[in-house]
Short mmCIF file of C-alpha atoms in Angstrom, two decimals:
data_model
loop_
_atom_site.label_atom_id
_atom_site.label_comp_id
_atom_site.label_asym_id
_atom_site.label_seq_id
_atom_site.Cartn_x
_atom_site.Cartn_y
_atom_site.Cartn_z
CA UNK A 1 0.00 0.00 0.00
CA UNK A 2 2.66 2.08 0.77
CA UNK A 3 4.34 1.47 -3.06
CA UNK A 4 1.01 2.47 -4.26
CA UNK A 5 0.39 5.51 -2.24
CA UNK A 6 3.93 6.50 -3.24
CA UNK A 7 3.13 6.26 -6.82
CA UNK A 8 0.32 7.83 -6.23
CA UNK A 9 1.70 10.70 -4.52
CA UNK A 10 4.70 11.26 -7.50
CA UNK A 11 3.44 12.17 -10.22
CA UNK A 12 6.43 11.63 -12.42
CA UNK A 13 6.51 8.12 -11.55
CA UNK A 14 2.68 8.29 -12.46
CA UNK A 15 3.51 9.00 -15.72
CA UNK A 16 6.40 6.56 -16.19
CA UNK A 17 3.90 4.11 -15.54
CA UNK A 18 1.67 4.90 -17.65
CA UNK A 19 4.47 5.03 -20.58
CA UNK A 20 5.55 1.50 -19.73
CA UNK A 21 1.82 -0.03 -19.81
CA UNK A 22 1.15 1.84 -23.80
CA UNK A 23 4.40 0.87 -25.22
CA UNK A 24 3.89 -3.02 -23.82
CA UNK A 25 0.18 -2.98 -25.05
CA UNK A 26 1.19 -1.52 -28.38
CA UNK A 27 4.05 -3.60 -28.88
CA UNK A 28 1.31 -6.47 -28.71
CA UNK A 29 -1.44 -4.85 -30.42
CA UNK A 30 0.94 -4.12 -33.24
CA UNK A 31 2.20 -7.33 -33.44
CA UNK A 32 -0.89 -9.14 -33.56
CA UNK A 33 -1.93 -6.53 -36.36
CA UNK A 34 1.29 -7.57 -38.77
CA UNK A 35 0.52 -11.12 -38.11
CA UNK A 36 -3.23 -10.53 -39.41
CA UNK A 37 -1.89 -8.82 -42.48
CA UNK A 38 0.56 -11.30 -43.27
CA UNK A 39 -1.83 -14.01 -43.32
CA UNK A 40 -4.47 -11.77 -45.16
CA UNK A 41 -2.41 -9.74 -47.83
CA UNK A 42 -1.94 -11.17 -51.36
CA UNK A 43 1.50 -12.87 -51.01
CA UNK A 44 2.61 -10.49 -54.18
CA UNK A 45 1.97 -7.75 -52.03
CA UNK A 46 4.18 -9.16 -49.26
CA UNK A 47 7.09 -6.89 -49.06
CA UNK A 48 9.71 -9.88 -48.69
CA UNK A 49 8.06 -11.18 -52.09
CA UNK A 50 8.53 -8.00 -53.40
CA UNK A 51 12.32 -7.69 -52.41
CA UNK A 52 12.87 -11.39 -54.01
CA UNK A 53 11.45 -10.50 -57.31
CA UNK A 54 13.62 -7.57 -57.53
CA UNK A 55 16.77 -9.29 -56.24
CA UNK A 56 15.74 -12.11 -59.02
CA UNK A 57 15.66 -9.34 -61.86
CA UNK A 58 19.40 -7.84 -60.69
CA UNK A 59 20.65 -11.75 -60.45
CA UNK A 60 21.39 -11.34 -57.06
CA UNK A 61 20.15 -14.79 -56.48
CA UNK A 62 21.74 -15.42 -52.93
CA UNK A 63 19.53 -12.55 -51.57
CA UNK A 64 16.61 -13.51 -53.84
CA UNK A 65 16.60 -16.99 -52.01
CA UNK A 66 16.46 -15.00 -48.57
CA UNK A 67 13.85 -12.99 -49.58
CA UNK A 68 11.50 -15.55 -51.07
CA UNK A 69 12.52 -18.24 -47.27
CA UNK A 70 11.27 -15.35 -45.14
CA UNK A 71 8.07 -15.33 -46.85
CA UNK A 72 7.35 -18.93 -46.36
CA UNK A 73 9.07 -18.33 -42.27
CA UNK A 74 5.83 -15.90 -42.26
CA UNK A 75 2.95 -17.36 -44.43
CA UNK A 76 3.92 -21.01 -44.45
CA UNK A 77 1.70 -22.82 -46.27
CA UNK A 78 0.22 -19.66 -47.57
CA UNK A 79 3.16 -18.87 -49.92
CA UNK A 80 3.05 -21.25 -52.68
CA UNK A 81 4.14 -18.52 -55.54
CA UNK A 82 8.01 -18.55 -53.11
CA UNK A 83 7.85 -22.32 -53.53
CA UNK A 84 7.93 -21.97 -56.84
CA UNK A 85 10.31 -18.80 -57.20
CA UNK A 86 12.68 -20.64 -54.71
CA UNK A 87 12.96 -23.84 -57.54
CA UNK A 88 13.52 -22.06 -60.40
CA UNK A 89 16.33 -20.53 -57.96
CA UNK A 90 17.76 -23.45 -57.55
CA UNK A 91 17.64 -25.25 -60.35
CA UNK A 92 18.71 -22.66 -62.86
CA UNK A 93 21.13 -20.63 -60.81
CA UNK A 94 22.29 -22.58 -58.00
CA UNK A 95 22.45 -26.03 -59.58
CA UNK A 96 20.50 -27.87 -56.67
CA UNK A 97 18.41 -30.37 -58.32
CA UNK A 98 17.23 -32.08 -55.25
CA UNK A 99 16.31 -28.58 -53.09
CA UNK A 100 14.35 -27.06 -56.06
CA UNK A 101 12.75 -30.77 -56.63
CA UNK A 102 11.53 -30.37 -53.47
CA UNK A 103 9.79 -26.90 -54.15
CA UNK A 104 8.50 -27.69 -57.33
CA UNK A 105 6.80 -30.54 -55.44
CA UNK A 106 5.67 -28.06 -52.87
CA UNK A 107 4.07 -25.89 -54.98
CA UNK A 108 2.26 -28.78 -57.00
CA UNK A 109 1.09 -29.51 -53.20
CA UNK A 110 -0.55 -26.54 -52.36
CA UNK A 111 -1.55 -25.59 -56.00
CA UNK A 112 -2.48 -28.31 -57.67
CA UNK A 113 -5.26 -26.98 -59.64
CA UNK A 114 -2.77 -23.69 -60.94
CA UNK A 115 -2.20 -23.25 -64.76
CA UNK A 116 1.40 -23.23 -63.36
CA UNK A 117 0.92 -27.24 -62.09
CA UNK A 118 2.16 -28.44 -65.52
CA UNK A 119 5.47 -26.56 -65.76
CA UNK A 120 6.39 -27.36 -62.47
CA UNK A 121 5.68 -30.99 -63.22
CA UNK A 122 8.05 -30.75 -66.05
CA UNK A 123 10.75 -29.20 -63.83
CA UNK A 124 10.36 -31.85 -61.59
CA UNK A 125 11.16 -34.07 -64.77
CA UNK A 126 14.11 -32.20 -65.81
CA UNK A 127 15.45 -32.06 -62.34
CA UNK A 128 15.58 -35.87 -61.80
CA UNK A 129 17.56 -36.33 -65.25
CA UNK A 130 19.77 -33.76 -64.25
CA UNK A 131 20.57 -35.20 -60.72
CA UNK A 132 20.90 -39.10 -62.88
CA UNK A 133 23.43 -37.79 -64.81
CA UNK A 134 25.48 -36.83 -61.78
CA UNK A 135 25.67 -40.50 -60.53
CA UNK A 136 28.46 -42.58 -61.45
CA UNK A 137 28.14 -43.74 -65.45
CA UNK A 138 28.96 -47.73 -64.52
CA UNK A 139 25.91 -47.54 -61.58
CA UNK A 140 23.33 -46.52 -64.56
CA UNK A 141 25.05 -48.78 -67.35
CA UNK A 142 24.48 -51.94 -64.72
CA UNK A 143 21.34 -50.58 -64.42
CA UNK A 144 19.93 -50.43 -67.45
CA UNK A 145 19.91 -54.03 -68.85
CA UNK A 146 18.27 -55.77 -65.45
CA UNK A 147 15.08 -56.12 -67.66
CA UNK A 148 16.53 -58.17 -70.62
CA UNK A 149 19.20 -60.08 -68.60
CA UNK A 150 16.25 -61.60 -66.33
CA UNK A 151 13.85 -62.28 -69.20
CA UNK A 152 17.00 -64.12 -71.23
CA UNK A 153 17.16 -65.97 -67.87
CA UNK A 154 13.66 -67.07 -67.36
CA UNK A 155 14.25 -68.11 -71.22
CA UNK A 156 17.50 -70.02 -70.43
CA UNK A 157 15.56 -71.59 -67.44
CA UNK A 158 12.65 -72.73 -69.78
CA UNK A 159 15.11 -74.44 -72.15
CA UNK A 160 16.33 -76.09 -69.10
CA UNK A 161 13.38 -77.42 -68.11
CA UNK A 162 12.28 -78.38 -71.37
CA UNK A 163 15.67 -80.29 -71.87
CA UNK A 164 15.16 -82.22 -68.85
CA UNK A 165 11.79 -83.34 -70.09
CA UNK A 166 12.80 -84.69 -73.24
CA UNK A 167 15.64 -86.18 -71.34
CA UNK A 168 13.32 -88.27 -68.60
CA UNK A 169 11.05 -89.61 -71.49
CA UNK A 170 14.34 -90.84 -73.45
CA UNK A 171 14.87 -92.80 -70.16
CA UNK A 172 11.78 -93.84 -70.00
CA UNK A 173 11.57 -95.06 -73.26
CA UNK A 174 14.78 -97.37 -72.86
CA UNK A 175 13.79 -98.85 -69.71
CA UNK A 176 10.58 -100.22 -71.66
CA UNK A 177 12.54 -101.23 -74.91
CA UNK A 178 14.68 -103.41 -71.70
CA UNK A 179 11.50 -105.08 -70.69
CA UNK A 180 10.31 -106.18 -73.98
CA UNK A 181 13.51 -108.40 -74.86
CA UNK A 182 12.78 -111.93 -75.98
CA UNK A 183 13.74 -114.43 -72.76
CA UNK A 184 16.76 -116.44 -73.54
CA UNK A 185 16.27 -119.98 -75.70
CA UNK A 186 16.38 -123.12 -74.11
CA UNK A 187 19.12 -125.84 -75.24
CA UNK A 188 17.84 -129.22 -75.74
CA UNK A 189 20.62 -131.26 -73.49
CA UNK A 190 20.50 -134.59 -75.45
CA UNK A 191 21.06 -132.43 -78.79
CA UNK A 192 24.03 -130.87 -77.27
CA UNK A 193 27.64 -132.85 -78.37
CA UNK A 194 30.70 -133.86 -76.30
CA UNK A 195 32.94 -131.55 -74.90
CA UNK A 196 36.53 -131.80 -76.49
CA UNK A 197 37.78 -132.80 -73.10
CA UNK A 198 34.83 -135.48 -72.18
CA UNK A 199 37.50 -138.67 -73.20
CA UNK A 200 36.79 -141.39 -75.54
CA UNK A 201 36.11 -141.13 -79.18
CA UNK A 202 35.64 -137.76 -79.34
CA UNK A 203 39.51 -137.10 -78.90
CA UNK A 204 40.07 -139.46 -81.66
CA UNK A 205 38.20 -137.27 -84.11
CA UNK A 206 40.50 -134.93 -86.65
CA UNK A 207 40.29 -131.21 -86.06
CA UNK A 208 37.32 -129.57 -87.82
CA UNK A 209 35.05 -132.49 -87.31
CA UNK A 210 32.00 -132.20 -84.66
CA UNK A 211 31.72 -135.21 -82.41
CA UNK A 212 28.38 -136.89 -83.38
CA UNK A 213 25.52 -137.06 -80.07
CA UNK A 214 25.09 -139.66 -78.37
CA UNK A 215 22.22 -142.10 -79.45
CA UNK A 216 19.17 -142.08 -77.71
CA UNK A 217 16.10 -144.68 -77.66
CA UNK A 218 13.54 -141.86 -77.99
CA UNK A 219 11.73 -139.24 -76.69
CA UNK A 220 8.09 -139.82 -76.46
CA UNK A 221 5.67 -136.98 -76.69
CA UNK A 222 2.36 -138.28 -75.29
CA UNK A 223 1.80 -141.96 -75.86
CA UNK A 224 3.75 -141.69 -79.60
CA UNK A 225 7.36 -142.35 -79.30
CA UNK A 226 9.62 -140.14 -81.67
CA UNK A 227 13.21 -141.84 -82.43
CA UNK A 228 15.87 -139.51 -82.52
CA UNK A 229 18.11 -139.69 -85.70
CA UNK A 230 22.17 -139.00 -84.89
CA UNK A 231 23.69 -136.27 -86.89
CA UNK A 232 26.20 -136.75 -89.29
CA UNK A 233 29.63 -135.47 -88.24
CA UNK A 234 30.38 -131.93 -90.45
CA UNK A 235 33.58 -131.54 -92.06
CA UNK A 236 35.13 -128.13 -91.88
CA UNK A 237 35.44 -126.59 -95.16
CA UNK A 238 37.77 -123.52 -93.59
CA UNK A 239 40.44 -123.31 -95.94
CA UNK A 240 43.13 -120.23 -95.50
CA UNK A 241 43.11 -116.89 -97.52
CA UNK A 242 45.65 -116.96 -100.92
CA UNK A 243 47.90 -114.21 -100.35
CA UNK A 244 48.79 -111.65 -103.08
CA UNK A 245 51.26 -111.64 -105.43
CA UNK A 246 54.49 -109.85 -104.58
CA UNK A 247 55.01 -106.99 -106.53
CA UNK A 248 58.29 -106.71 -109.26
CA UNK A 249 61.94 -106.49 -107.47
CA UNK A 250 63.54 -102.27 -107.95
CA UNK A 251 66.11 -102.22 -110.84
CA UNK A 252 69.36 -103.32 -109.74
CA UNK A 253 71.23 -100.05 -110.12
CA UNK A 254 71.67 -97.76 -106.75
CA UNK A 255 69.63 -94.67 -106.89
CA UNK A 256 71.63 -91.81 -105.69
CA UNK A 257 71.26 -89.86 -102.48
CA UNK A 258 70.33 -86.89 -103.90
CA UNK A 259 67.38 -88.59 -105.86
CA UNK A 260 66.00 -90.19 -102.76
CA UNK A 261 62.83 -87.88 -101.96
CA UNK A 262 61.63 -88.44 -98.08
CA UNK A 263 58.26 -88.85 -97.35
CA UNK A 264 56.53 -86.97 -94.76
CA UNK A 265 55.30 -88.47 -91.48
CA UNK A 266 51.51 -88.42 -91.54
CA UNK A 267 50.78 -86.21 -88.83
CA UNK A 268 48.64 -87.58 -86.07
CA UNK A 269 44.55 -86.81 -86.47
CA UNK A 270 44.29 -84.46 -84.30
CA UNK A 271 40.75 -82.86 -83.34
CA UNK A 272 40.35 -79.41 -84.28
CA UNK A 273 38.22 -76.70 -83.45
CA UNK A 274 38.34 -72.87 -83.07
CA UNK A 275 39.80 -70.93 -79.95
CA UNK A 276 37.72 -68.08 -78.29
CA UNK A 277 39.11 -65.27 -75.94
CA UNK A 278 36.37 -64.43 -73.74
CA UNK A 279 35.13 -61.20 -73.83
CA UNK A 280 32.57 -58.86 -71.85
CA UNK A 281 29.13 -60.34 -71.39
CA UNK A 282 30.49 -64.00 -73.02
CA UNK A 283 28.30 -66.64 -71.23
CA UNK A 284 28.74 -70.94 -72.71
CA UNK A 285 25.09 -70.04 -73.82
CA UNK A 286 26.30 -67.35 -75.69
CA UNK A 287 29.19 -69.08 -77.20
CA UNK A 288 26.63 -72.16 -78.29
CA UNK A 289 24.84 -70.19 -79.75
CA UNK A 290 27.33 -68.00 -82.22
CA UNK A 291 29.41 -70.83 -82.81
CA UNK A 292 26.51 -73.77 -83.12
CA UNK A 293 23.39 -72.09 -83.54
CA UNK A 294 21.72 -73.88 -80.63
CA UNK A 295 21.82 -72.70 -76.75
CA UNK A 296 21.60 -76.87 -75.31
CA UNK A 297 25.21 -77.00 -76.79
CA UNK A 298 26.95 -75.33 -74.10
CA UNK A 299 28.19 -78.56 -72.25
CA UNK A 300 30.04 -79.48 -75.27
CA UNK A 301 32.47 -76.51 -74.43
CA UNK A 302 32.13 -77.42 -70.87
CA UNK A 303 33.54 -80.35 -71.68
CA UNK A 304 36.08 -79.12 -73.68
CA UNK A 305 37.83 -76.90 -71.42
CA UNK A 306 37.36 -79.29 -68.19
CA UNK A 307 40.95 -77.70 -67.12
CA UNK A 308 39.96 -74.14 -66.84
CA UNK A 309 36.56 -74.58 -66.08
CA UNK A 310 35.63 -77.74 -63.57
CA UNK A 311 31.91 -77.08 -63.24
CA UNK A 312 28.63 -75.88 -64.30
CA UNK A 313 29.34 -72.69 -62.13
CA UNK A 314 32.49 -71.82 -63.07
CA UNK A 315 33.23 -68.49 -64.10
CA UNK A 316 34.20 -67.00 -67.29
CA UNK A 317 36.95 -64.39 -66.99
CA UNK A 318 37.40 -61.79 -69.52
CA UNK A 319 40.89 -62.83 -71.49
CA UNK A 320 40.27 -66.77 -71.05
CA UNK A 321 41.05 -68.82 -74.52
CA UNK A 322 38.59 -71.23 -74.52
CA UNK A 323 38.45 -74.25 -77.20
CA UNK A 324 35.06 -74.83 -79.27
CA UNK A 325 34.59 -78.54 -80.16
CA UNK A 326 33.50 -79.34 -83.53
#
């Protein structure tokens, strides 16, 4: 009460006061009243905007870029003409694909309906080839053929399949042709003659000569017996093979050294084929199919080159002489 009464009985202090209280309720009032006309002035009227445009016109881009961000610090989402100011900015001028991507993608946001959509689309377009051709020129050559390297291996795996199909009905096939032999003939034993070594008369008989059966009473099918007649012994009529005539003896007189032409060894059959040095993207399927015509050939250069390549899996390296089979 005492602070009060004092106040109350300065009046210089009164009026101090009274200062203090007006400047704190205009500093509020005013701010609330540049807040309200931010949000409800045309965003070309905004001064910022205003300053950025100009800055744009003089190429003073770095300032044009601070212009156009403190617009969308005050509006946010109410500033989609700085959006798009700020990516033309940056792609053109400050070579920022990715920032004025982003932008361009803001403004298509907030305006999507704008005669303006379309270009910015396109920027956006431009902008992603332009940021592709910064990346590394192996990462998009690798890149490029995934489509046609898997469909030539869902075609490689098809020929597969379709190789193993034909292969299991081949199989199939043989084991049946095996069933359907005849069964093995039966041998009569009393038809059959005398071993050389059985004894008796048949070692008496002269080379060539077949030792006659044995005699037997009969064999009697049902009640009717059959006699069996002994076979005659066969002569051998093998007589050996007359050899040619020797051809005439060489004149007696030497024939000199120097006349005396050599003749050439025959050289060994050897089996030849052509040599390939692998190159870039060579595969065996490949190489069956230049050298052959057909894909299913590529075991036969498997095959060939079992020392540099011991399976299926093995890999070809660029510079490898390979040998292709006839």
């Amino acid at each position: 009460m005492r602070s009060f009464s004092f106040v109350k009985s300065s009046p210089v202090l009164r009026v101090a006061v009274l200062l203090l209280v007006l400047t704190v309720t205009s500093g509020w009032w005013g701010g609330c009243e540049r807040q309200a006309a931010t949000i409800y002035t045309a965003e070309a009227d905004d001064p910022n905007f205003r300053r950025g445009k100009e800055f744009a016109k003089q190429a003073s881009n770095r300032e044009a870029l601070s212009s156009f961000l403190r617009v969308i610090a005050d509006r946010g989402d109410n500033a989609p003409e700085s959006h798009l100011e700020l990516g033309i900015l940056y792609q053109q001028h400050m070579k920022d694909p990715l920032s004025a991507i982003y932008h361009f993608k803001k403004f298509r946001e907030l305006r999507p309906n704008s005669p303006q959509a379309n270009f910015a689309r396109q920027q956006i377009d431009a902008c992603i080839r332009e940021f592709a051709r910064t990346l590394p020129g192996e990462l998009i050559e690798n890149q490029t053929p995934q489509s046609s390297l898997h469909e030539e291996n869902n075609k490689l795996r098809r020929e597969i399949d379709s190789l193993k199909d034909q292969l299991d009905i081949a199989r199939n096939s043989a084991l049946d042709a095996s069933r359907n032999v005849l069964p093995p003939l039966t041998v009569d034993a009393s038809r059959t003659s005398t071993p050389p070594g059985g004894g008796g008369q048949g070692q008496s008989q002269a080379y060539g000569q077949a030792q006659p059966p044995a005699q037997s009473s009969g064999t009697t099918y049902g009640n009717n017996p059959v006699p069996l007649v002994p076979l005659a012994p066969v002569t051998s009529t093998y007589a050996p093979p007359t050899p040619a005539p020797l051809p005439p003896p060489p004149p007696s007189h030497q024939a000199s050294p120097a006349s005396i032409t050599p003749v050439p060894a025959a050289p060994a059959t050897i089996a030849r084929g052509q040599r390939h040095v692998v190159a870039k993207g060579d595969t065996l399927y490949n190489l069956a199919q230049r050298y052959y015509g057909n894909r299913s050939r590529w075991r036969d250069i498997l095959a060939a080159n079992r020392d540099q390549l011991p399976g299926e899996n093995a890999t070809l390296r660029i510079g490898m002489e390979l040998r292709i089979p006839q």
